Each structure stands twice: as C-alpha cells, then as structure tokens.
Tab-separated table of C-alpha atoms in Angstrom:
chain	number	residue	atom	x	y	z
A	1376	MET	CA	61.465	-33.079	49.705
A	1377	ALA	CA	57.771	-32.587	50.356
A	1378	ASP	CA	56.572	-32.918	53.932
A	1379	VAL	CA	53.267	-34.708	53.390
A	1380	LYS	CA	52.642	-35.351	57.093
A	1381	SER	CA	52.934	-31.640	57.906
A	1382	LEU	CA	50.636	-30.765	55.030
A	1383	VAL	CA	47.957	-33.167	56.262
A	1384	ARG	CA	48.306	-31.894	59.843
A	1385	ALA	CA	47.778	-28.330	58.584
A	1386	LEU	CA	44.472	-29.177	56.893
A	1387	ALA	CA	41.328	-28.421	58.881
A	1388	PRO	CA	39.188	-31.404	59.936
A	1389	HIS	CA	36.352	-30.341	57.621
A	1390	GLU	CA	38.811	-30.156	54.705
A	1391	ILE	CA	40.021	-33.681	55.390
A	1392	GLU	CA	36.393	-34.807	55.597
A	1393	GLN	CA	35.694	-33.230	52.189
A	1394	ILE	CA	38.726	-34.992	50.694
A	1395	HIS	CA	37.521	-38.301	52.129
A	1396	ARG	CA	34.107	-37.684	50.576
A	1397	ILE	CA	35.512	-37.219	47.064
A	1398	GLY	CA	37.881	-40.176	47.461
A	1399	PRO	CA	41.488	-40.696	46.420
A	1400	ALA	CA	40.725	-40.240	42.714
A	1401	GLY	CA	39.296	-36.756	43.244
A	1402	PRO	CA	38.764	-34.540	41.406
A	1403	LEU	CA	39.730	-31.728	43.742
A	1404	THR	CA	37.513	-28.693	43.876
A	1405	PRO	CA	39.073	-25.223	43.645
A	1406	LYS	CA	38.197	-24.765	47.334
A	1407	LEU	CA	40.173	-27.893	48.300
A	1408	MET	CA	43.135	-26.857	46.136
A	1409	HIS	CA	43.101	-23.506	47.959
A	1410	ALA	CA	43.064	-25.377	51.311
A	1411	ILE	CA	46.047	-27.481	50.229
A	1412	ASP	CA	47.896	-24.347	49.095
A	1413	ARG	CA	47.184	-22.723	52.476
A	1414	ALA	CA	48.313	-25.825	54.362
A	1415	ALA	CA	51.516	-25.898	52.304
A	1416	GLY	CA	52.390	-22.297	53.126
A	1417	GLY	CA	50.420	-19.964	50.897
A	1418	PRO	CA	49.073	-19.317	47.421
A	1419	GLY	CA	50.422	-21.811	44.913
A	1420	GLU	CA	52.548	-23.657	47.482
A	1421	GLY	CA	50.400	-26.797	47.266
A	1422	ARG	CA	51.227	-27.388	43.611
A	1423	GLY	CA	52.939	-30.705	43.483
A	1424	TYR	CA	50.812	-32.131	46.278
A	1425	TYR	CA	48.042	-32.212	43.681
A	1426	VAL	CA	48.660	-33.175	40.077
A	1427	TYR	CA	46.720	-33.493	36.849
A	1428	GLY	CA	44.477	-36.523	36.687
A	1429	ARG	CA	43.178	-38.351	33.656
A	1430	ARG	CA	40.953	-36.413	31.341
A	1431	ALA	CA	37.441	-37.865	31.438
A	1432	ASP	CA	36.174	-35.823	28.514
A	1433	PRO	CA	38.341	-34.418	25.709
A	1434	ASP	CA	36.285	-31.198	25.725
A	1435	ARG	CA	36.991	-30.433	29.390
A	1436	PRO	CA	40.156	-29.442	31.223
A	1437	ARG	CA	42.057	-32.141	33.057
A	1438	PRO	CA	41.056	-32.395	36.720
A	1439	PHE	CA	43.460	-32.077	39.622
A	1440	VAL	CA	43.882	-35.055	41.962
A	1441	LEU	CA	46.034	-35.742	45.006
A	1442	ARG	CA	49.505	-37.156	44.474
A	1443	ASP	CA	49.814	-40.841	45.443
A	1444	ASP	CA	51.843	-40.251	48.626
A	1445	VAL	CA	49.352	-37.609	49.811
A	1446	CYS	CA	46.518	-40.078	49.182
A	1447	ALA	CA	48.355	-42.730	51.165
A	1448	GLU	CA	48.742	-40.351	54.126
A	1449	LEU	CA	45.080	-39.299	54.022
A	1450	PHE	CA	43.419	-42.621	53.231
A	1451	ASP	CA	45.535	-45.370	54.832
A	1452	GLY	CA	43.696	-46.593	57.868
A	1453	HIS	CA	40.598	-44.535	57.113
C-alpha cells in the first residue's frame, strides 16, 4: 500500500509550493513528476502517485495529475 504521508514529507517545501500553485487538477510538470519520483524512492518510483488526467485536446498527450489521496494529503487544510 502506498505511503502518501511519507511521500509528502519527503517533498521539499518549494516543491509543495509549486504543487499548490498548479492546484489539485494539475497538470504536473516533468520537474514535479521527477520530485515525486525522488520522494518515492528514485526514478520511476512515483508512478501511481500521479496518474493520467483528462485529455484537454485530442492532439496532445494526456497530462499527469496527482492521485486523489495524494491531493487530499497535500490540499486538505491548505
């Protein structure tokens, strides 16, 4: 089972600030996905904490967004 609290604790304050700026619907930048991977233990380890979002434009790739439980941990009480 994913340890969302540990993941959030491992993010740097400026990374959390950037996530708050983009909001719970994202989309996540490659830099933020890298930060989540790092916080989860290394390259690719954050997959699952971020998931595909809705495609806004059929000619563009689907964006990555935070999973609902990760959003709840980062945005509840903020």
